[in-house]
Short mmCIF file of C-alpha atoms and ligand atoms in Angstrom, two decimals:
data_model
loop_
_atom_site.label_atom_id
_atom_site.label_comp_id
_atom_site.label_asym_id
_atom_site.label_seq_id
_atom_site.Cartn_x
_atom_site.Cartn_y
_atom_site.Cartn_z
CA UNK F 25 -0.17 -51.18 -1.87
CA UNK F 26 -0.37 -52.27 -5.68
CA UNK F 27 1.09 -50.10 -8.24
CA UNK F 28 0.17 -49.80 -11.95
CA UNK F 29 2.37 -48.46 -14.38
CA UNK F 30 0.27 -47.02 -16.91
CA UNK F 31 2.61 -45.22 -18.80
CA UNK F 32 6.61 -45.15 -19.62
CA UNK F 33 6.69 -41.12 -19.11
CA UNK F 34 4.75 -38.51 -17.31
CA UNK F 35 5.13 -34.66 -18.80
CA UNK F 36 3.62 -31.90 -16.29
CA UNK F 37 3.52 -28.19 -16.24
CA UNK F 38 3.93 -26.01 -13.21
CA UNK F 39 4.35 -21.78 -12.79
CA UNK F 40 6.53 -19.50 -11.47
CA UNK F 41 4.71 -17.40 -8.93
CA UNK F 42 4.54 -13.27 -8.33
CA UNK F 43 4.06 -12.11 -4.27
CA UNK F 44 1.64 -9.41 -5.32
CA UNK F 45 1.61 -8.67 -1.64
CA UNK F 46 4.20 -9.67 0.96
CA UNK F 47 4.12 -9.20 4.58
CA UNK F 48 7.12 -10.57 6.72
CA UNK F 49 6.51 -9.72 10.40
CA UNK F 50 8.78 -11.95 13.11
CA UNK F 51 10.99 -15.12 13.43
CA UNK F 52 8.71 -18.04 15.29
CA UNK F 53 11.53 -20.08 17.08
CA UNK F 54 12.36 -23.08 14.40
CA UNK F 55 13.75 -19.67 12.22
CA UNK F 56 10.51 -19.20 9.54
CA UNK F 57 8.97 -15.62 9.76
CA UNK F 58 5.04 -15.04 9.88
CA UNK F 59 4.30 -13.79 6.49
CA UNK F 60 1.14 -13.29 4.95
CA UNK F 61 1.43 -13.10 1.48
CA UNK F 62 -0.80 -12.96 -2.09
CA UNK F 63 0.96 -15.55 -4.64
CA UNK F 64 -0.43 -15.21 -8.50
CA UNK F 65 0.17 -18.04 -10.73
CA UNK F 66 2.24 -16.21 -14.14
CA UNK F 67 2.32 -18.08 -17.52
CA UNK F 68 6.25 -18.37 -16.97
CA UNK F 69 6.50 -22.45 -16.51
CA UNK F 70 8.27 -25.12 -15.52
CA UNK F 71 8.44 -28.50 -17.29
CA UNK F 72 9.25 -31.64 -15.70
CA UNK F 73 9.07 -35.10 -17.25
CA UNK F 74 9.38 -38.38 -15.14
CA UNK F 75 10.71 -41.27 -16.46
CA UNK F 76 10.42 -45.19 -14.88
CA UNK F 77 13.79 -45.68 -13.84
CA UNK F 78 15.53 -48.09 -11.22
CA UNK F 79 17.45 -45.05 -8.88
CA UNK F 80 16.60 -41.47 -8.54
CA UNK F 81 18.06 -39.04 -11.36
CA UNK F 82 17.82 -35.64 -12.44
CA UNK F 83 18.37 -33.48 -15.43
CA UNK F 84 18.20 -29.43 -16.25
CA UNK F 85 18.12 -27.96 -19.02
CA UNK F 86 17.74 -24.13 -19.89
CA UNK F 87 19.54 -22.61 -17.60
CA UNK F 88 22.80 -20.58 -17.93
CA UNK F 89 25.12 -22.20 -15.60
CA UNK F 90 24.10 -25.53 -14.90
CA UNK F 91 26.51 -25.70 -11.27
CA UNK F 92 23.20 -23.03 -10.19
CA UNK F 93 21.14 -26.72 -9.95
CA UNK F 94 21.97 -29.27 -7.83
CA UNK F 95 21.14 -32.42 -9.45
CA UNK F 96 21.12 -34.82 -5.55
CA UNK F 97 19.20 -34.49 -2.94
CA UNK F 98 19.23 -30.93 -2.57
CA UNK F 99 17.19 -30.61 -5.45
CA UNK F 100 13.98 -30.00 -3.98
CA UNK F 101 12.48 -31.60 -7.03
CA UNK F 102 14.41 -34.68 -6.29
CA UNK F 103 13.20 -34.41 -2.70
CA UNK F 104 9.33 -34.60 -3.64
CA UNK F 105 9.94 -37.72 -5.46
CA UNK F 106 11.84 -39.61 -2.86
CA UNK F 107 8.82 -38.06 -0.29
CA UNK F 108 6.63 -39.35 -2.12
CA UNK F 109 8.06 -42.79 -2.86
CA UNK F 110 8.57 -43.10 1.00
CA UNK F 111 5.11 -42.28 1.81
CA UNK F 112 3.87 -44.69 -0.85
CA UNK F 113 6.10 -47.28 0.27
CA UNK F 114 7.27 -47.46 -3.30
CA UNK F 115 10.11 -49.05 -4.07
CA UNK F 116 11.43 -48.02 -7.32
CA UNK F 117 12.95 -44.84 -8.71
CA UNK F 118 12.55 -42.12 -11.19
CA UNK F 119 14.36 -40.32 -13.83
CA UNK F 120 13.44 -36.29 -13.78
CA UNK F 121 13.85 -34.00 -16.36
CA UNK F 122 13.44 -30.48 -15.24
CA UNK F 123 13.06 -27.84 -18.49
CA UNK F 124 14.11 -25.03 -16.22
CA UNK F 125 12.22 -21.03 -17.99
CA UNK F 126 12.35 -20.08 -14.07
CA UNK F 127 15.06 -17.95 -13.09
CA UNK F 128 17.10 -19.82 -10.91
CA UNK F 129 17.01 -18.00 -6.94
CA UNK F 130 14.98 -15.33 -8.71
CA UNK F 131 12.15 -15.18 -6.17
CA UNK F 132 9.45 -16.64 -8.54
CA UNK F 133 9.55 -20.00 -6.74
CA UNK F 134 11.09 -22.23 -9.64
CA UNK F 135 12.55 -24.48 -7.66
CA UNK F 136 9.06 -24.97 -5.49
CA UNK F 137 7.58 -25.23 -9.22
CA UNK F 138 9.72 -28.34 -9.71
CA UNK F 139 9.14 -30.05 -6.49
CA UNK F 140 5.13 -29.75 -7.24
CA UNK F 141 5.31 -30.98 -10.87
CA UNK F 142 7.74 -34.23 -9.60
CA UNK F 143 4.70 -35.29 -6.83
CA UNK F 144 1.93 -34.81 -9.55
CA UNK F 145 4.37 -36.45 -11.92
CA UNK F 146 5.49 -39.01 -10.18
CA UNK F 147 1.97 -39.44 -8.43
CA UNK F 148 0.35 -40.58 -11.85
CA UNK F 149 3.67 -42.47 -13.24
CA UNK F 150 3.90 -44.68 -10.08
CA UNK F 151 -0.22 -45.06 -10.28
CA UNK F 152 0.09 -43.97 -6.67
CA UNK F 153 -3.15 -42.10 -6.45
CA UNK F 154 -3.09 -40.09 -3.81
CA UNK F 155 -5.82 -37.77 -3.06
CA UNK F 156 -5.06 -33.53 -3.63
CA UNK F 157 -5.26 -33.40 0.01
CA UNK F 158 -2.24 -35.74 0.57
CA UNK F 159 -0.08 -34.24 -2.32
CA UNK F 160 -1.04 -30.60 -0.69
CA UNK F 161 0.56 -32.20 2.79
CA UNK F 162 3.40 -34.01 1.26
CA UNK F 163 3.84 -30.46 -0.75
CA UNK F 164 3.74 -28.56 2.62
CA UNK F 165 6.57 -30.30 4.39
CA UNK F 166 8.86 -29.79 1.24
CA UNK F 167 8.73 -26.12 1.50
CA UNK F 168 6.17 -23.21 2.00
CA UNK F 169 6.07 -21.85 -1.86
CA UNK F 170 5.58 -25.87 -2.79
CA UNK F 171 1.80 -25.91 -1.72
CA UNK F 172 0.54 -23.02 -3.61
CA UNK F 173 2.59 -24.24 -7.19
CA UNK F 174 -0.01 -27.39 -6.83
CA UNK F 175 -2.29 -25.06 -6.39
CA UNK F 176 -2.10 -22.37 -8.47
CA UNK F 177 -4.26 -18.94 -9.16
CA UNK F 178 -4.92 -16.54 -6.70
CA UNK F 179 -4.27 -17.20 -3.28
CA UNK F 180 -3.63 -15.42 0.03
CA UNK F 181 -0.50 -17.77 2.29
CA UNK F 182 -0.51 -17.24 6.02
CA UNK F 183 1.46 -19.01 8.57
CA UNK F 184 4.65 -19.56 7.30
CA UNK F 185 3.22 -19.16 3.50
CA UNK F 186 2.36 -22.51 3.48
CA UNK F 187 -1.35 -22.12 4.70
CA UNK F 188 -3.27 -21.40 1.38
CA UNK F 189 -6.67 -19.85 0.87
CA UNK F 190 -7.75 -19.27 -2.57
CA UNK F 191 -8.12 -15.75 -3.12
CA UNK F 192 -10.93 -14.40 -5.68
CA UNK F 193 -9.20 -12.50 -8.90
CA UNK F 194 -11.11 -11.39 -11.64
CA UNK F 195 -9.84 -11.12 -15.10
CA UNK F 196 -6.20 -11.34 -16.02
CA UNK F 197 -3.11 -9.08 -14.83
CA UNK F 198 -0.55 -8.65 -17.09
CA UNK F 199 3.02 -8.28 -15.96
CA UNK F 200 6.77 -7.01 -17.12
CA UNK F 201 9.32 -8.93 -15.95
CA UNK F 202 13.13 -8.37 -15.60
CA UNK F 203 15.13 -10.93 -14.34
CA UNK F 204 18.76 -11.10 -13.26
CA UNK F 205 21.66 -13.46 -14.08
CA UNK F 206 22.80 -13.30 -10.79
CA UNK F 207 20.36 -14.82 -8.16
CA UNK F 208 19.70 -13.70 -4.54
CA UNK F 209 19.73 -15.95 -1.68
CA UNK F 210 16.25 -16.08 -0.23
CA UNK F 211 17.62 -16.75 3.86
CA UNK F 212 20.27 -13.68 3.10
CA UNK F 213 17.55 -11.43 1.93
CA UNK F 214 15.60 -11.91 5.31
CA UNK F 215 18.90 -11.56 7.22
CA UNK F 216 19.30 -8.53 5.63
CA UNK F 217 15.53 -7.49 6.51
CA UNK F 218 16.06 -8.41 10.49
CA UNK F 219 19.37 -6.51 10.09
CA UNK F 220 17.61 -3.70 9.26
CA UNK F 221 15.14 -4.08 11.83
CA UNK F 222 17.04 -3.94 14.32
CA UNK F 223 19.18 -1.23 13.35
CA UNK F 224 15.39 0.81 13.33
CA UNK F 225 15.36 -0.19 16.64
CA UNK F 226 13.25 -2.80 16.09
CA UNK F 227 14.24 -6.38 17.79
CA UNK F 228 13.74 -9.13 15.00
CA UNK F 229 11.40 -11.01 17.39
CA UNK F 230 9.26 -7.58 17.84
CA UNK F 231 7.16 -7.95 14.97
CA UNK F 232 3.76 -9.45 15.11
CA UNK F 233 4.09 -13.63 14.41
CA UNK F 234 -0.05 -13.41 13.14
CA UNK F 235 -0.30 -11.38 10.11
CA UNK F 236 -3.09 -10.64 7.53
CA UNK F 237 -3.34 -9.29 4.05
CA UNK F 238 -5.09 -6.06 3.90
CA UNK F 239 -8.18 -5.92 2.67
CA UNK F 240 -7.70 -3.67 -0.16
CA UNK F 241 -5.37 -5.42 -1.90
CA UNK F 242 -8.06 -8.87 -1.74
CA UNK F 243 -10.49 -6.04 -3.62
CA UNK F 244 -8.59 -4.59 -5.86
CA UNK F 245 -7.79 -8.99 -6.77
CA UNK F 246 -11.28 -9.17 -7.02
CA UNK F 247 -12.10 -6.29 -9.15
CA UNK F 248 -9.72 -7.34 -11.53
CA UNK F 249 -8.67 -3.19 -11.97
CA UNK F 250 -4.68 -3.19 -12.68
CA UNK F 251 -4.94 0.24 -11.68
CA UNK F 252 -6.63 -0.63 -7.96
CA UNK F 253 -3.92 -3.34 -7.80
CA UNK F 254 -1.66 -1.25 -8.38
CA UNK F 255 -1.80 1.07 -5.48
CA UNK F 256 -1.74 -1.62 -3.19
CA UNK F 257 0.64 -4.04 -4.43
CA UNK F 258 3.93 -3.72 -1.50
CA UNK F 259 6.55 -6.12 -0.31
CA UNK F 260 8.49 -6.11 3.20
CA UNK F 261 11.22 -7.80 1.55
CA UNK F 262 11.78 -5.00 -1.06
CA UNK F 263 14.12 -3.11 1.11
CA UNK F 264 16.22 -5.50 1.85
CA UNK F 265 16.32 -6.64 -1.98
CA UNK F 266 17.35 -3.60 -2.70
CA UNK F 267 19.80 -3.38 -0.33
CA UNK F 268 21.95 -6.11 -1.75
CA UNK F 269 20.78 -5.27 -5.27
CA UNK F 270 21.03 -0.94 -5.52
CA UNK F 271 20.69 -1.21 -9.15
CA UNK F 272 17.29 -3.23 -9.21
CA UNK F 273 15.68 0.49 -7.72
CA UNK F 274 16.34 1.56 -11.43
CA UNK F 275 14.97 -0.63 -13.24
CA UNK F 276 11.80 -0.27 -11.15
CA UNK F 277 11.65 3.11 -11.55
CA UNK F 278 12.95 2.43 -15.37
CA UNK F 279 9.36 0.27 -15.87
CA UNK F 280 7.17 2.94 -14.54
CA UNK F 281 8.92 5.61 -16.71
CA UNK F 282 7.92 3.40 -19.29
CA UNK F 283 4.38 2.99 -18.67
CA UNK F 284 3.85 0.49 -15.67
CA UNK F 285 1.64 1.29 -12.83
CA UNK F 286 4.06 -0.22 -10.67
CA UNK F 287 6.82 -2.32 -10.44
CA UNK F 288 8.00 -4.59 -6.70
CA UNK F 289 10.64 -7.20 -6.22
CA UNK F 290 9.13 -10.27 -6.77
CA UNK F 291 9.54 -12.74 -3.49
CA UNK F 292 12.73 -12.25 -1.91
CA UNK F 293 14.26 -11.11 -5.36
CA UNK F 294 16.01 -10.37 -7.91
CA UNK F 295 13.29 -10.56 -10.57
CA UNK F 296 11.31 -7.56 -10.56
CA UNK F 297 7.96 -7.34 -11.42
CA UNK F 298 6.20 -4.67 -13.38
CA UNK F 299 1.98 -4.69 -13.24
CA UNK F 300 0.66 -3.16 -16.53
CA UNK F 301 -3.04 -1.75 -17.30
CA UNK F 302 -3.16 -3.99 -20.50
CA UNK F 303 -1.36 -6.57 -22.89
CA UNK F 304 -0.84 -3.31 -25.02
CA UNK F 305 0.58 -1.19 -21.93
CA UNK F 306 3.19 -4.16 -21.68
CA UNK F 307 4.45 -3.96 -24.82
CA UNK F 308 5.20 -0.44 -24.77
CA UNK F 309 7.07 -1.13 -21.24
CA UNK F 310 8.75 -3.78 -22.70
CA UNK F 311 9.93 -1.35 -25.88
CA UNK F 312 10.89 1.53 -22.80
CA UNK F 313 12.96 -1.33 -21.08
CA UNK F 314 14.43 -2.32 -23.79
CA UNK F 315 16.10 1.06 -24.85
CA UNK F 316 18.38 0.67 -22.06
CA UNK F 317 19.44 -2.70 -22.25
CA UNK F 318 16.80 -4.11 -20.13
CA UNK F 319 15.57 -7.53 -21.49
CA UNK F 320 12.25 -8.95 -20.18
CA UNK F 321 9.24 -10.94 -20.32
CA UNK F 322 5.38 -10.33 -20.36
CA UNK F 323 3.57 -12.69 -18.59
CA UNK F 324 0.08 -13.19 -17.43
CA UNK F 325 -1.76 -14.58 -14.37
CA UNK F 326 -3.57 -15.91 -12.96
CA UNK F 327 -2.90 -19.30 -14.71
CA UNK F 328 -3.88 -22.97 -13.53
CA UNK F 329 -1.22 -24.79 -10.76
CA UNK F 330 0.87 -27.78 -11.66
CA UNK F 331 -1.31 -30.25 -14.41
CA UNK F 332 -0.49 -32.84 -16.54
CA UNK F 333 -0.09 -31.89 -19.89
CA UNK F 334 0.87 -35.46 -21.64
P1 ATP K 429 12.73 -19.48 -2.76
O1 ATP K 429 11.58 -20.43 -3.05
O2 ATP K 429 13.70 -19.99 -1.73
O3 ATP K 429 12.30 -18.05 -2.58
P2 ATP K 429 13.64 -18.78 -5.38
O4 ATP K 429 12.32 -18.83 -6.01
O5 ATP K 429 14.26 -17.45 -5.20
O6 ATP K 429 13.62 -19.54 -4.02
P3 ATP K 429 14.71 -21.16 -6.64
O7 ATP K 429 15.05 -21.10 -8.06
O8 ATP K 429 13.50 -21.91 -6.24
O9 ATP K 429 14.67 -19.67 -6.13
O10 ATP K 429 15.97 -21.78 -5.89
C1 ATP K 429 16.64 -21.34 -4.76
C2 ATP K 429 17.86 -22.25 -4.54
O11 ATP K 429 17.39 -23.58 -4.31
C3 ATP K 429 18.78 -22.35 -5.74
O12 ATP K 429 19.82 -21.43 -5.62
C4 ATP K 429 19.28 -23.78 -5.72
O13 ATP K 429 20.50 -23.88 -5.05
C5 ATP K 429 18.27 -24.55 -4.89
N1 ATP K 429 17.40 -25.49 -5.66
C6 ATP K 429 16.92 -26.62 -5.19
N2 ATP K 429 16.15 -27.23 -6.09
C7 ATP K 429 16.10 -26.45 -7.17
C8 ATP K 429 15.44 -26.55 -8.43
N3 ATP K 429 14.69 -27.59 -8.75
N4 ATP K 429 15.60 -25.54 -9.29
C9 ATP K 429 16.37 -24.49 -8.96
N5 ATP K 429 17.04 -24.35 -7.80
C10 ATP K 429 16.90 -25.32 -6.90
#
């Protein structure tokens, strides 16, 4: 395979994601749970640049505590390039610089954000050319969240997440959102959700392992009404959230005091995510937050998947 190095650095752009809808139902053998799930794309991004380079490096910036990151092969960023080398059979290396504005283990797939930018990055600094179809496959064996930060938008995941089908939205939903310092482990949060299963009685294996998304929350996406979103916006993961995080209950209800239609954890957690009937509308939230201490951001969605942006 011939490579052609068209360029000394590659900058691309890829979001943080919102579960508008989450359903977690049992544990298939290798561990994953079914889900079936709604991701939006938010305007919250991450930035990675590639860099030719001999060996395979990476750098973060903007986060608090930089020991959050691992900068080897745990860096899931790190893994897509070396993936992607493999399956190219190319033999150099790449320097990655990850501009980090995702919270770190904040269930807004950041980390999944930085795997997909490295592939597309690395993709067009290599000259490797591989087709969307063979990034989206490389993407899906890195991790479930990695396919839809390619892909961006709207889009309902079944299987294990990773089986994407773009889901119609109309208009824009604007969103409140308060993030934590301290993360939450996504595998603890669904221990803590089959702990509580079970302790309803439930076995962990009990629940169904084919799930859909209800219909009413694909036509409330497609009417593009915050206020029809709202009422069916849910995640099975909340509970469990909460129960590791009490205080995050507040701060939901906190959001809705202030104006929001509704508020859910985001993913497995902590962020939490506030759906507002207008830019306006999250403002004001932001102002009711912010009277007790409550820092956040308004983003929108949904916005385009990982691109190239220089
Ligand atoms: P998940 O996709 O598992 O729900 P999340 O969105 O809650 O995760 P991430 O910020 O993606 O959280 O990271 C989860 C963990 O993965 C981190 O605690 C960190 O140890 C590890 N990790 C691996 N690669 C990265 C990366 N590029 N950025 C941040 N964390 C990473």
């Amino acid at each position: 395979m011939s490579f052609a190095a068209t360029t000394e650095s590659v900058h691309v752009r890829a979001p943080g994601k919102i579960n508008v809808y989450l359903g977690v139902g049992g544990r298939h053998d290798d561990g994953y749970h079914a889900l079936a799930t709604v991701f939006q794309a938010v305007s919250l991004y991450e930035d990675v640049i590639a860099r030719h380079a001999d060996d395979f490096s990476i750098t973060v910036t903007g986060v608090d505590d930089p020991d959050t990151v691992p900068l080897d092969d745990r860096n899931l960023a790190m893994r897509a390039a070396k993936l992607l080398a493999t399956a190219a059979e190319y033999d150099g290396g790449v320097a990655l610089e990850i501009r980090k504005s995702v919270p770190v283990a904040g269930g807004m797939g950041g980390g999944s954000a930085d795997a997909a930018a490295a592939l597309v990055a690395c993709d067009a600094l290599w000259g490797t050319g591989f087709t969307p179809a063979r990034l989206h496959e490389l993407a899906a064996r890195l991790g479930a969240d990695v396919p839809f930060a390619l892909h961006g938008g709207t889009a309902v995941g079944t299987g294990r997440g990773d089986q994407l089908n773009p889901a119609l939205a109309r208009g824009r939903f604007d969103w409140v959102l308060v993030t934590s310092d301290q993360g939450l482990s996504t595998p603890v949060v669904y221990g803590r959700l089959d702990a509580l299963r079970e302790a309803d009685g439930a076995l962990a294996d009990d629940p169904p392992l084919s799930l859909d998304v209800p219909i009413p929350v694909l036509q409330a996406l497609r009417s593009g009404d915050p206020e029809l979103l709202a009422e069916s916006i849910y995640n099975d993961l909340q509970e469990a959230a909460l129960h590791e995080r009490p205080e995050l209950e507040t701060t939901i209800l906190r959001g809705i005091h202030a104006g929001a239609l509704q508020g859910i954890v985001s993913g497995s957690g902590p962020t939490v995510a506030l759906l507002c009937a207008s830019p306006e509308a999250a403002q004001h939230v932001q102002a009711g937050l912010l009277e007790h201490g409550l820092d956040s951001l308004h983003v929108h969605g949904p916005v385009a998947g990982a691109r190239i942006i220089a």
